[in-house]
CSV table of C-alpha atoms in Angstrom, one decimal:
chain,number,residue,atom,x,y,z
A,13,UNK,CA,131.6,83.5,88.3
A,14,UNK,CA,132.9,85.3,85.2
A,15,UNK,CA,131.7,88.9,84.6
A,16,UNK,CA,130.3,87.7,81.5
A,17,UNK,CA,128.1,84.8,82.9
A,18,UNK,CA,127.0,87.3,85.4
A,19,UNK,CA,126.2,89.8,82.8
A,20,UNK,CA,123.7,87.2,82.0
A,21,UNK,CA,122.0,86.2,84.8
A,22,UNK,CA,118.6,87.8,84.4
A,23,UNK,CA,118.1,86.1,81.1
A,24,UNK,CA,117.9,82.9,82.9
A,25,UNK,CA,114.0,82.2,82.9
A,26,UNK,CA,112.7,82.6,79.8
A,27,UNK,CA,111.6,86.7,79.6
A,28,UNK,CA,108.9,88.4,77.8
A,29,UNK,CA,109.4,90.9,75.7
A,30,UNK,CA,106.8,93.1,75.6
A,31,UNK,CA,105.5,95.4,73.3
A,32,UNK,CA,105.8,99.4,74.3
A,33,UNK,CA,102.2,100.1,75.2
A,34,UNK,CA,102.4,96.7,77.0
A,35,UNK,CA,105.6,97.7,79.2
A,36,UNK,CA,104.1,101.3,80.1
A,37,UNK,CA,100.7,100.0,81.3
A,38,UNK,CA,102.2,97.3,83.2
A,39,UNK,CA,104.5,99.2,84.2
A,40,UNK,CA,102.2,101.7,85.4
A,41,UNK,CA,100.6,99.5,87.5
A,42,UNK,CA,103.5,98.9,89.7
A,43,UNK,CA,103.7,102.6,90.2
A,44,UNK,CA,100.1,102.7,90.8
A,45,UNK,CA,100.4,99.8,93.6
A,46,UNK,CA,103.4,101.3,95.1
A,47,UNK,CA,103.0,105.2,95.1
A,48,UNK,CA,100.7,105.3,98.5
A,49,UNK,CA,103.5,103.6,100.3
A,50,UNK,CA,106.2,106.0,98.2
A,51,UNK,CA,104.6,109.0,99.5
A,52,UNK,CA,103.7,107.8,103.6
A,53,UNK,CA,106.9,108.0,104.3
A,54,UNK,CA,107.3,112.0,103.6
A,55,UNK,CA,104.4,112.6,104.7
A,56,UNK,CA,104.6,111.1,107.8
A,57,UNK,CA,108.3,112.7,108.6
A,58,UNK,CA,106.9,116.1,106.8
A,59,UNK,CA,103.8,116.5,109.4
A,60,UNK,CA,106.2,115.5,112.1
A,61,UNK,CA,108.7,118.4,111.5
A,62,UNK,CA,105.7,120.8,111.4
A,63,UNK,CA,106.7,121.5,107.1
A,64,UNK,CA,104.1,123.6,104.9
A,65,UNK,CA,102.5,122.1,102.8
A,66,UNK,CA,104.5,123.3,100.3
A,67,UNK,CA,107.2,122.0,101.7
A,68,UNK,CA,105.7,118.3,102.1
A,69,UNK,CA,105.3,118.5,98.4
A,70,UNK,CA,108.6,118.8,97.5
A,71,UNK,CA,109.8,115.9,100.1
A,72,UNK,CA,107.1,113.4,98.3
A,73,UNK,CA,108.4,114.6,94.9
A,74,UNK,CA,112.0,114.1,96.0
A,75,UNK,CA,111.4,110.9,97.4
A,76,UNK,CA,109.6,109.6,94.0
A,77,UNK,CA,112.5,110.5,92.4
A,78,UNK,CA,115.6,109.0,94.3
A,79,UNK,CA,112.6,105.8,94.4
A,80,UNK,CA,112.8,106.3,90.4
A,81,UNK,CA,115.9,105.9,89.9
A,82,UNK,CA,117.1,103.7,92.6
A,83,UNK,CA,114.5,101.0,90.7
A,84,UNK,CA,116.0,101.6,87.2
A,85,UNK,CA,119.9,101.0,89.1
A,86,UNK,CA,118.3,97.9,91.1
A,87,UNK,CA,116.5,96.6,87.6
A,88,UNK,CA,119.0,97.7,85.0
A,89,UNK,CA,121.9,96.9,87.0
A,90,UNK,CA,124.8,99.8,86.5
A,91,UNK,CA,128.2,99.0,87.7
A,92,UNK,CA,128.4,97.0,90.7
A,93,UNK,CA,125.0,97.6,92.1
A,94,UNK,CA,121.5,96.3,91.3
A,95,UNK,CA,120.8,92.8,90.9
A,96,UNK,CA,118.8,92.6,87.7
A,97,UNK,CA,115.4,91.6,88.6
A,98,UNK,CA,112.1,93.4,88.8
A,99,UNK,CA,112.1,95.5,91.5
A,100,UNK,CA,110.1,98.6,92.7
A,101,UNK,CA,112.3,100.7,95.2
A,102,UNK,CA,110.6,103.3,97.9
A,103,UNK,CA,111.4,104.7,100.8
A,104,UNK,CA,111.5,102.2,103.6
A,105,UNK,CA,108.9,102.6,106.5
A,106,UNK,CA,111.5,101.0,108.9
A,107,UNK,CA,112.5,103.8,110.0
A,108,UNK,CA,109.6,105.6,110.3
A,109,UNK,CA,109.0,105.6,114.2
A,110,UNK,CA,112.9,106.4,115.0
A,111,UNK,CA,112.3,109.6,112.3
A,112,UNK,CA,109.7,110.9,113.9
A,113,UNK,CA,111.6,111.2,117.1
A,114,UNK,CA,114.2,112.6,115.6
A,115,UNK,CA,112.2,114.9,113.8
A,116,UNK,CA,110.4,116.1,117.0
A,117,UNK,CA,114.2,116.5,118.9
A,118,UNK,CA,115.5,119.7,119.3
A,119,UNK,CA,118.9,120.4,117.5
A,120,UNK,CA,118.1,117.0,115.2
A,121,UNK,CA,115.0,117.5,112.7
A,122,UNK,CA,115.5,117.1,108.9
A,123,UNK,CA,119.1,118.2,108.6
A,124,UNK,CA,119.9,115.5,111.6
A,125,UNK,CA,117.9,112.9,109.8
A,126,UNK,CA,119.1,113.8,106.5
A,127,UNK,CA,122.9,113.4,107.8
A,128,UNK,CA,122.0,109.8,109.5
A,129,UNK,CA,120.5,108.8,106.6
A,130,UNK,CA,123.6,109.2,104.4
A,131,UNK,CA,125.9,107.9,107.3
A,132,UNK,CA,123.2,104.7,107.4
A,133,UNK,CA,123.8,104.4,103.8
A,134,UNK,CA,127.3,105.0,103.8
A,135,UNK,CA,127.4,102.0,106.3
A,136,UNK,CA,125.6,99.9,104.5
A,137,UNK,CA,127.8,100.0,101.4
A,138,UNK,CA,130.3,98.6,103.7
A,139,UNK,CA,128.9,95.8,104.9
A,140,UNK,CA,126.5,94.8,102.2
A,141,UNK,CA,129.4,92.3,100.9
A,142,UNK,CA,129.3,90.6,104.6
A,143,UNK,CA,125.4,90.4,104.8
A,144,UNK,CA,125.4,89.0,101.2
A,145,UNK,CA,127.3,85.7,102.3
A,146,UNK,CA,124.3,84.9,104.3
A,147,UNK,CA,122.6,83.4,101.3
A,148,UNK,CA,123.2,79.7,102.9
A,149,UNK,CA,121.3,80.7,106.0
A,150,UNK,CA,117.7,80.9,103.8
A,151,UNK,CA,117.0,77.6,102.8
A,152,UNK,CA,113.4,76.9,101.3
A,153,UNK,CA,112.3,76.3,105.3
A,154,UNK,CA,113.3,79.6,106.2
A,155,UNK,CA,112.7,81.9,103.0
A,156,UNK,CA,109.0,80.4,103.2
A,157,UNK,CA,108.4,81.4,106.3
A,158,UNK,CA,109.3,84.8,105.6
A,159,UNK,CA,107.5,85.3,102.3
A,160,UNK,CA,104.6,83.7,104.2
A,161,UNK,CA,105.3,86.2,106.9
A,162,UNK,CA,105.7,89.2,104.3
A,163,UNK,CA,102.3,88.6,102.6
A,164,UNK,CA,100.9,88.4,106.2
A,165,UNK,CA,101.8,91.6,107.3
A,166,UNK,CA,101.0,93.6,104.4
A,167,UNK,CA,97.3,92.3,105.0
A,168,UNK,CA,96.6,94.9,107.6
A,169,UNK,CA,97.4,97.9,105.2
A,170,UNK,CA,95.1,95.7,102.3
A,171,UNK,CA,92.2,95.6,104.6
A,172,UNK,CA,92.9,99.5,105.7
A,173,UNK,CA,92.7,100.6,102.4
A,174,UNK,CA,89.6,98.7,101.5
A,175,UNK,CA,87.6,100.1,104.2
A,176,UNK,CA,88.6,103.7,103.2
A,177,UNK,CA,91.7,104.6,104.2
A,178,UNK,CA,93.2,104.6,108.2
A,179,UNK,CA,91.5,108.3,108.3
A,180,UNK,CA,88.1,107.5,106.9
A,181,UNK,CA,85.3,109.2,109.0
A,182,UNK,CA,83.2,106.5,107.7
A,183,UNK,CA,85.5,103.4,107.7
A,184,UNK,CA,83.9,100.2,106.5
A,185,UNK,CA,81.4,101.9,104.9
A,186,UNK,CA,79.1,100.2,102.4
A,187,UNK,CA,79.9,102.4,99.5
A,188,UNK,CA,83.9,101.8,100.5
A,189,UNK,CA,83.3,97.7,101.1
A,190,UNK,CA,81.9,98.2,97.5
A,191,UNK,CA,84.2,99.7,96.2
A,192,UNK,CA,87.2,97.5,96.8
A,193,UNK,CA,84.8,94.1,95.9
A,194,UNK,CA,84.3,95.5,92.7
A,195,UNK,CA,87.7,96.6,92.2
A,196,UNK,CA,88.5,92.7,93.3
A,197,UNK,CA,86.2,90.9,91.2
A,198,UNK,CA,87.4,92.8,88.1
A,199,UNK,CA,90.7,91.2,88.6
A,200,UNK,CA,89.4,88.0,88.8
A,201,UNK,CA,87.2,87.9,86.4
A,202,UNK,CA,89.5,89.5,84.2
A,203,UNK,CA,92.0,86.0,85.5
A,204,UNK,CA,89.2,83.7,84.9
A,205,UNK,CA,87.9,84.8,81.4
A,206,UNK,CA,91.1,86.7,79.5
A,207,UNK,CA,94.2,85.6,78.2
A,208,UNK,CA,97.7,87.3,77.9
A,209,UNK,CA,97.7,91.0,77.7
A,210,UNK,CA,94.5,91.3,79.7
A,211,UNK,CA,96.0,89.5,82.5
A,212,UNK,CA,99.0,91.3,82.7
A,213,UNK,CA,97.0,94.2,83.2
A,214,UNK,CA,93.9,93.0,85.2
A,215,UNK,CA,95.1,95.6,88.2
A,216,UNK,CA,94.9,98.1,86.0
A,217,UNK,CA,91.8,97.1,84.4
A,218,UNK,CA,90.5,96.9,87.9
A,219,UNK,CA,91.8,99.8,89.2
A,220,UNK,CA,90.6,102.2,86.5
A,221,UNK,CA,86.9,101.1,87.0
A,222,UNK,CA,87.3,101.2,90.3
A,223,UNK,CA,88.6,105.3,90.1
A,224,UNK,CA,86.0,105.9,87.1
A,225,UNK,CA,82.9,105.2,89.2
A,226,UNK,CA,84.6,106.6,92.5
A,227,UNK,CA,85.2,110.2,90.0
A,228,UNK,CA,81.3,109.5,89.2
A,229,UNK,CA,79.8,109.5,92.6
A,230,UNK,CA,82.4,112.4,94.0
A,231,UNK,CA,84.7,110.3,95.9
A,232,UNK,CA,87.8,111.9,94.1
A,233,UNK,CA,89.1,114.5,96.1
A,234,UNK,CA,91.5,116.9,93.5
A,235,UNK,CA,91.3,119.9,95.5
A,236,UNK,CA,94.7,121.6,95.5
A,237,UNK,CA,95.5,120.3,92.2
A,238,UNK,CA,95.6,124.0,91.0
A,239,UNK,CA,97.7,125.0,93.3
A,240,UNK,CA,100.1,122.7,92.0
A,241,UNK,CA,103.2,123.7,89.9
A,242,UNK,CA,103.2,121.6,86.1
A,243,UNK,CA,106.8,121.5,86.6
A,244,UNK,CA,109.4,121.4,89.8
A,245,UNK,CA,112.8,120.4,89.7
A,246,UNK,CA,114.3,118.4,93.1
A,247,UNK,CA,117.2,120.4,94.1
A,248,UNK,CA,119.9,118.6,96.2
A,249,UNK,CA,120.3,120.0,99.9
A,250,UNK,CA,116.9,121.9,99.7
A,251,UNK,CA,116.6,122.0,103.4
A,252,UNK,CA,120.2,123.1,104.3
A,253,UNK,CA,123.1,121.2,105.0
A,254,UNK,CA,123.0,117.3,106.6
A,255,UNK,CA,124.2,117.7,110.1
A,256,UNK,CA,125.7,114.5,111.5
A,257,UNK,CA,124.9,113.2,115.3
A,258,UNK,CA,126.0,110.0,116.7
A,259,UNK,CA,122.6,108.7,118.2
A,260,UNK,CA,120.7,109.3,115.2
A,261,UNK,CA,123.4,107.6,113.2
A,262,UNK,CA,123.3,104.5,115.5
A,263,UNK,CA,119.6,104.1,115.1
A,264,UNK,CA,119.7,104.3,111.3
A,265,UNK,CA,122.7,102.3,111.0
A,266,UNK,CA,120.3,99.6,112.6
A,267,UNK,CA,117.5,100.1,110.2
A,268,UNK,CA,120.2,99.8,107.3
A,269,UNK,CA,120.6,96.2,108.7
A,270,UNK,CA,117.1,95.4,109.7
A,271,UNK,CA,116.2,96.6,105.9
A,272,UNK,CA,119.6,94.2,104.5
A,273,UNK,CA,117.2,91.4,106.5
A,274,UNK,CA,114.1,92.3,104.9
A,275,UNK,CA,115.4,92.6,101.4
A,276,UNK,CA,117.3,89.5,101.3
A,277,UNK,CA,113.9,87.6,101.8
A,278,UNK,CA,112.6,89.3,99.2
A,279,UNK,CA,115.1,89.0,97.0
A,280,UNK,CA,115.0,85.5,97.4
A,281,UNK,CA,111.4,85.6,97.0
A,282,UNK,CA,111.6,87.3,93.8
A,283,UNK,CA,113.9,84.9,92.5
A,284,UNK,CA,111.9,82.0,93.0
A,285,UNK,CA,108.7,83.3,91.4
A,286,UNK,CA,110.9,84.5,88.8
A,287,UNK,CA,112.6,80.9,88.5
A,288,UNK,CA,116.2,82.6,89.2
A,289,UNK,CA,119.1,81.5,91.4
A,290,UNK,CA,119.9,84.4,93.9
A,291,UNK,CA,123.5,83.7,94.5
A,292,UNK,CA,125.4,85.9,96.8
A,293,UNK,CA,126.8,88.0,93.9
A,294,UNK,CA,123.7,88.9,93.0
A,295,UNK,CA,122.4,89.6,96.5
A,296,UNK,CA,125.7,91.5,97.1
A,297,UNK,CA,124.3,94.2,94.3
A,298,UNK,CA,121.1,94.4,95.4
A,299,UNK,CA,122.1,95.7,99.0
A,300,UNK,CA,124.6,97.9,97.5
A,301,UNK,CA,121.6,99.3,95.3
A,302,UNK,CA,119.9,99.3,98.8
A,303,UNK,CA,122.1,101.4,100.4
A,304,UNK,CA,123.5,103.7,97.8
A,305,UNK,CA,119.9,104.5,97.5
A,306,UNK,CA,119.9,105.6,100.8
A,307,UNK,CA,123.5,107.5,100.9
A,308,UNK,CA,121.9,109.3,98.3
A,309,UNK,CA,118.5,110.0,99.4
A,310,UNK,CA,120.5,111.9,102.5
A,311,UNK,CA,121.2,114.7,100.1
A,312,UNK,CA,118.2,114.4,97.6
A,313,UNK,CA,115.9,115.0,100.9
A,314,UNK,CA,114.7,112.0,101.1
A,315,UNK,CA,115.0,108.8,103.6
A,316,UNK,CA,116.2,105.5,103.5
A,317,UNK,CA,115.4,103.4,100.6
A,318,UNK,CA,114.7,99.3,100.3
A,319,UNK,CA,112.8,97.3,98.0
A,320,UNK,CA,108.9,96.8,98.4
A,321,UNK,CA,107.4,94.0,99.3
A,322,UNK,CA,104.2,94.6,97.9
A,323,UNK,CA,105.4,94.6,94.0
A,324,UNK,CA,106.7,90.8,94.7
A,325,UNK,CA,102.9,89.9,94.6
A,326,UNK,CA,102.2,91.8,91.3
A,327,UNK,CA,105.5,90.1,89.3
A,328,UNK,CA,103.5,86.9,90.9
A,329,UNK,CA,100.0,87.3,90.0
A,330,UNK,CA,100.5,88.7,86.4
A,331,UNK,CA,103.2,86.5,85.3
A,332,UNK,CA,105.3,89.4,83.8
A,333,UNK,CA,108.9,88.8,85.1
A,334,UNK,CA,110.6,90.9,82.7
A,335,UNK,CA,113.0,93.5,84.7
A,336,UNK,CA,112.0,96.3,81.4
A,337,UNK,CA,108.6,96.5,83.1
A,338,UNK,CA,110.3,97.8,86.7
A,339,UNK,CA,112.5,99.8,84.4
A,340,UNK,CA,110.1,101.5,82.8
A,341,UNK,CA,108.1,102.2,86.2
A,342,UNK,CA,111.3,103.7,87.5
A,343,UNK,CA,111.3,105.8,84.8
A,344,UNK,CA,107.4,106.9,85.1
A,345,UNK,CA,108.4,107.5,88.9
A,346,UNK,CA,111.0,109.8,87.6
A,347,UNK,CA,108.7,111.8,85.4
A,348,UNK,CA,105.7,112.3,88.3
A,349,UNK,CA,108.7,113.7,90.4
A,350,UNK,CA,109.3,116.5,88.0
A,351,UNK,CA,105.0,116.9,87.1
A,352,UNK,CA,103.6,117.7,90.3
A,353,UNK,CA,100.1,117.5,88.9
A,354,UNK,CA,100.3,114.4,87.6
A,355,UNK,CA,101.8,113.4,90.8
A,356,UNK,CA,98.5,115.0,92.6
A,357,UNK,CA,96.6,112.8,90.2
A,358,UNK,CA,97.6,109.8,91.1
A,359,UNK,CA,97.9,110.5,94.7
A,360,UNK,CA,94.0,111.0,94.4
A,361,UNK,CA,93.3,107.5,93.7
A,362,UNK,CA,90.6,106.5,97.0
A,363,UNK,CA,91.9,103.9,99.4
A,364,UNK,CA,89.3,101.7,98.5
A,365,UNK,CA,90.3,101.2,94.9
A,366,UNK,CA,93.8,100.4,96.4
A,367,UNK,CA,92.4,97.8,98.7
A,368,UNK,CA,90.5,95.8,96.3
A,369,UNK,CA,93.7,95.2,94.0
A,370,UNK,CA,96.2,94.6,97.4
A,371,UNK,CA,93.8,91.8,99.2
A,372,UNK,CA,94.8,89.8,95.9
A,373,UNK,CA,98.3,90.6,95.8
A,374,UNK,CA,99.4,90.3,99.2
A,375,UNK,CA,97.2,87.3,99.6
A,376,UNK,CA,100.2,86.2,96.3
A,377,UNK,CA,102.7,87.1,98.4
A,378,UNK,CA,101.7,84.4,100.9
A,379,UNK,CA,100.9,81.8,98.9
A,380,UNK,CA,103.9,82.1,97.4
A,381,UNK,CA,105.7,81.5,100.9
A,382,UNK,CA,103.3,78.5,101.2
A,383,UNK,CA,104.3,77.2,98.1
A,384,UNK,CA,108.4,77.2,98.5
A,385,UNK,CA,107.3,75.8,102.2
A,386,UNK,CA,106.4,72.9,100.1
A,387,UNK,CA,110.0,72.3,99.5
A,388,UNK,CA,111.2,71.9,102.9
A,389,UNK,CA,110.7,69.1,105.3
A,390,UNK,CA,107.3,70.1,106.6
A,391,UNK,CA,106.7,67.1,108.1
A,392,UNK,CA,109.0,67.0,110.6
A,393,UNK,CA,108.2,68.6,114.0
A,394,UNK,CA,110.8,70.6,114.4
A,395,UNK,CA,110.3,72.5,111.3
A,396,UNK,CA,106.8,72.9,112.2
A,397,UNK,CA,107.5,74.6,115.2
A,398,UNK,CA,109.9,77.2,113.2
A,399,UNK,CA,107.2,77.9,110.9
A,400,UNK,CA,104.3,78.4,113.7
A,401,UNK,CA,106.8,80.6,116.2
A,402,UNK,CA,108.1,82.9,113.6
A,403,UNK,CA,104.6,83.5,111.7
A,404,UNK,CA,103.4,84.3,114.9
A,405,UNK,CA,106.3,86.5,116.0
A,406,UNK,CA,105.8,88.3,113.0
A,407,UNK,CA,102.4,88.9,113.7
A,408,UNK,CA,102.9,90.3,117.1
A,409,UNK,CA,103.6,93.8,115.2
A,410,UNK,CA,100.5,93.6,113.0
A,411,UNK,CA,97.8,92.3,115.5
A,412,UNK,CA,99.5,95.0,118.5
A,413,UNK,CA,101.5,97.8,117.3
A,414,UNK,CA,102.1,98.7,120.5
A,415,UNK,CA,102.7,95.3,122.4
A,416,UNK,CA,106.8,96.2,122.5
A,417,UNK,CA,105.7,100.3,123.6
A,418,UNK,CA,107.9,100.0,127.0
A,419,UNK,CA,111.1,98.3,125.3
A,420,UNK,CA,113.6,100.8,124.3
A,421,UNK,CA,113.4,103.2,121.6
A,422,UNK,CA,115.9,102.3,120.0
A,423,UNK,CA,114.7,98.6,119.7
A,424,UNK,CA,112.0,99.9,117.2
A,425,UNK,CA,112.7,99.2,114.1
A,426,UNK,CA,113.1,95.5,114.7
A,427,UNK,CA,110.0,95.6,116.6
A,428,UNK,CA,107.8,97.1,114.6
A,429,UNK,CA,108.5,95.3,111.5
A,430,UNK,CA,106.5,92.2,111.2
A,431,UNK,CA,109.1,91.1,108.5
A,432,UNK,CA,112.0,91.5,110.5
A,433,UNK,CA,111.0,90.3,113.3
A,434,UNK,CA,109.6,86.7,111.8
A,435,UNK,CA,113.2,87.0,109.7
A,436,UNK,CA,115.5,86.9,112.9
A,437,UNK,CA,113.0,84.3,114.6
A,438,UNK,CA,113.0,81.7,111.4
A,439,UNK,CA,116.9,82.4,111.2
A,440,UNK,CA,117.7,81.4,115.0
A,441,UNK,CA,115.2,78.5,115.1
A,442,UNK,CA,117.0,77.4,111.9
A,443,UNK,CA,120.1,77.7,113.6
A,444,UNK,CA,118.8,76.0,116.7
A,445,UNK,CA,117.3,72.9,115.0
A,446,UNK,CA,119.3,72.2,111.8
A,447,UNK,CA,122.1,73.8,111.6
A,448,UNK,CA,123.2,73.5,115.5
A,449,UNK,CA,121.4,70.2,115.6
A,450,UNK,CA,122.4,68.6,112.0
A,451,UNK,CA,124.2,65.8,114.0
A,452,UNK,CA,122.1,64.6,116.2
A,453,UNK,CA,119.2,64.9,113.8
A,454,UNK,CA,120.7,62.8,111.6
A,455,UNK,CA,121.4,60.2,113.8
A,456,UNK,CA,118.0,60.0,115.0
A,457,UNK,CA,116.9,60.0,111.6
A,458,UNK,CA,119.4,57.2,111.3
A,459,UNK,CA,117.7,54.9,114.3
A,460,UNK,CA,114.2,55.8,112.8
A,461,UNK,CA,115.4,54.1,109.1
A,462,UNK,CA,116.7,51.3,111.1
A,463,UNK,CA,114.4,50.5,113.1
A,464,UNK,CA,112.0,50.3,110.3
């Protein structure tokens, strides 16, 4: 493939071009769906190294602005990384368990995680052009399953949100349960009755009723907000210098790879809603996005970075496939990282609002696994079995957190990721039945025709 043909491989489908006001709002509505799961992360790590909170702040601002910009590389595409397609970047939650325990080690904390982090990226720029060959092993069978699997496992943090948040003292409340219908039905009545504009921004639309009447009753919490600066620059190495050890290295190294896995099903998600052909060129720039995200985030004190999952179903249920909408999110990211308030503000959204706008778009993310299923050979036995195993490994993490608790640490991040651990199950099974067993399929396939 030429430079230049690759130069135009986002144009492909045909793309919207949106008016300004239309680009921002959609556009903020992918930062809006995103920023809870951009700021876990840090806030996780931040209470685990015993940080002010201060201190967490600045990691959440930091993190919203190597997630900024790592969108606009993976969207825009600049030099040999990104792959041109709408895509909101974050910090991955991975490697969230295996960070906490480094946090909590003595001798390790930030610095040590902050040094594997950029050693985990620095890997992963070396063997993203390996892991980008593996395009062949996704056919529609397997890249279903995972998209199926994707929208599955984000259901638990939907149905969180729309009871009132993990940390509700009330969750499942009436008022919360309320909340997130209302929120819900907005969008799909917004679906049902509006055209065009209106349903590229029936989220928002939902989401900003949903906020207005939470503000109304008290439900907003914006305590602290005057504490908060208007303006703070991220400043590289804020914590000290990145101090390298081998075991944390090895553990992120494998969370690199466990995150190449994950995003190459999305990818290939995103490419069929979007009616594009991921080849493995195109993959090859999105991992390196991936992990020069990460190698960065090292010394921007931040964590590893990957696509996330949850956008997928927005680009789905709106119709807006343009890559200028994640573009212009990137950029908004960019700006809340340097206006702590406005940050504040829009960390003050209530879970419920949240949850109401997710159950429809991670229920999107499914369907759209159940539709490229469609494609494969879901008749045959074998194939069904692949599908029912793997959605059901990858549930194993959802329905038990703790069901893999006495395996060893450092087994984690595959374990506790619902994606990856339906991924690596589809992919063997695949392996197993067709790819192992194309032979003597296709002579049984042979005596069936026969004998009929």
């Amino acid at each position: 493939m030429s430079e230049l043909s690759e130069a135009r491989i986002p144009d492909a489908p045909a793309i919207q071009r949106l008016p300004l006001l239309q680009l921002i709002l959609v556009g903020l509505q992918h930062v809006l769906l995103m920023y809870g799961g951009a700021i876990a992360v840090p806030l996780i790590i931040g209470q685990a190294a015993g940080l002010s909170r201060e201190e967490i702040a600045f990691l959440i601002n930091a993190d919203l602005l190597v997630a900024g910009i790592a969108t606009i590389v993976q969207s825009l595409g600049i030099g040999p990384m990104g792959i041109r397609m709408p895509v909101m970047m974050g910090a991955s939650f991975a490697a969230v368990g295996s960070m906490v325990a480094m946090a909590g080690m003595p001798g390790i904390g930030l610095q040590g995680i902050f040094g594997a982090t950029i050693a985990a990226g620095f890997f992963g720029m070396i063997i993203a052009p390996f892991m980008s060959k593996v395009v062949r092993f996704f056919p529609p069978l397997v890249t279903g399953t995972v998209i199926t699997s994707i929208g599955l496992s984000l259901f638990p943090v939907a149905v969180n949100w729309a009871g009132g948040g993990a940390g509700a003292t009330q969750f499942g409340s009436p008022i919360y349960l309320a909340i997130a219908a209302l929120v819900l039905a907005t969008i799909l009545l917004v679906h049902r009755f509006m055209r065009g504009f209106w349903v590229n921004i029936s989220v928002l639309i939902g989401m900003c009723l949903g906020y207005v009447i939470c503000g109304l009753i008290g439900m907003v919490d914006l305590s602290g907000m005057a504490d908060a600066p208007w303006v703070q620059i991220v400043t590289p190495l804020h914590f000290g210098m990145p101090t390298f050890e081998l075991a944390p290295i090895l553990s992120m190294c494998l969370v690199v790879v466990i995150i190449f896995v994950e995003s190459t099903g999305m990818f290939l998600a995103l490419g069929k809603i979007t009616g594009q052909e991921v080849c493995p060129r195109m993959l090859r720039r999105g991992l390196l996005c991936d992990a020069g995200a990460s190698f960065f985030a090292g010394f921007f004190n931040t964590f590893t970075h990957s696509s996330f999952a949850q956008n997928i179903g927005l680009v789905q249920m709106t119709g807006v496939r343009c890559r200028s909408v994640t573009i212009v999110a990137g950029g908004l990211l960019v700006v809340l990282s340097l206006l702590p308030k406005a940050a504040f503000l829009v960390a003050s959204i209530p879970p419920a609002v949240l949850g109401g706008a997710a159950i429809a778009m991670f229920g999107m993310v499914a369907a759209t696994g159940i539709k490229i299923l469609q494609e494969a050979d879901i008749g045959d036995r074998r194939n069904q079995l692949l599908v029912a195993v793997s959605i059901g490994m990858g549930l194993i993490p959802v329905v038990r957190p703790e069901f893999f608790a006495h395996l060893p640490l450092w087994m984690s991040p595959i374990t506790h990721s619902g994606i990856a651990m339906a991924t690596l199950s589809a992919l063997s099974l695949n392996l197993l039945f067709n790819i192992l067993g194309g032979k003597e399929r296709a002579a049984i396939n042979d005596c069936h025709a026969h004998s009929h």
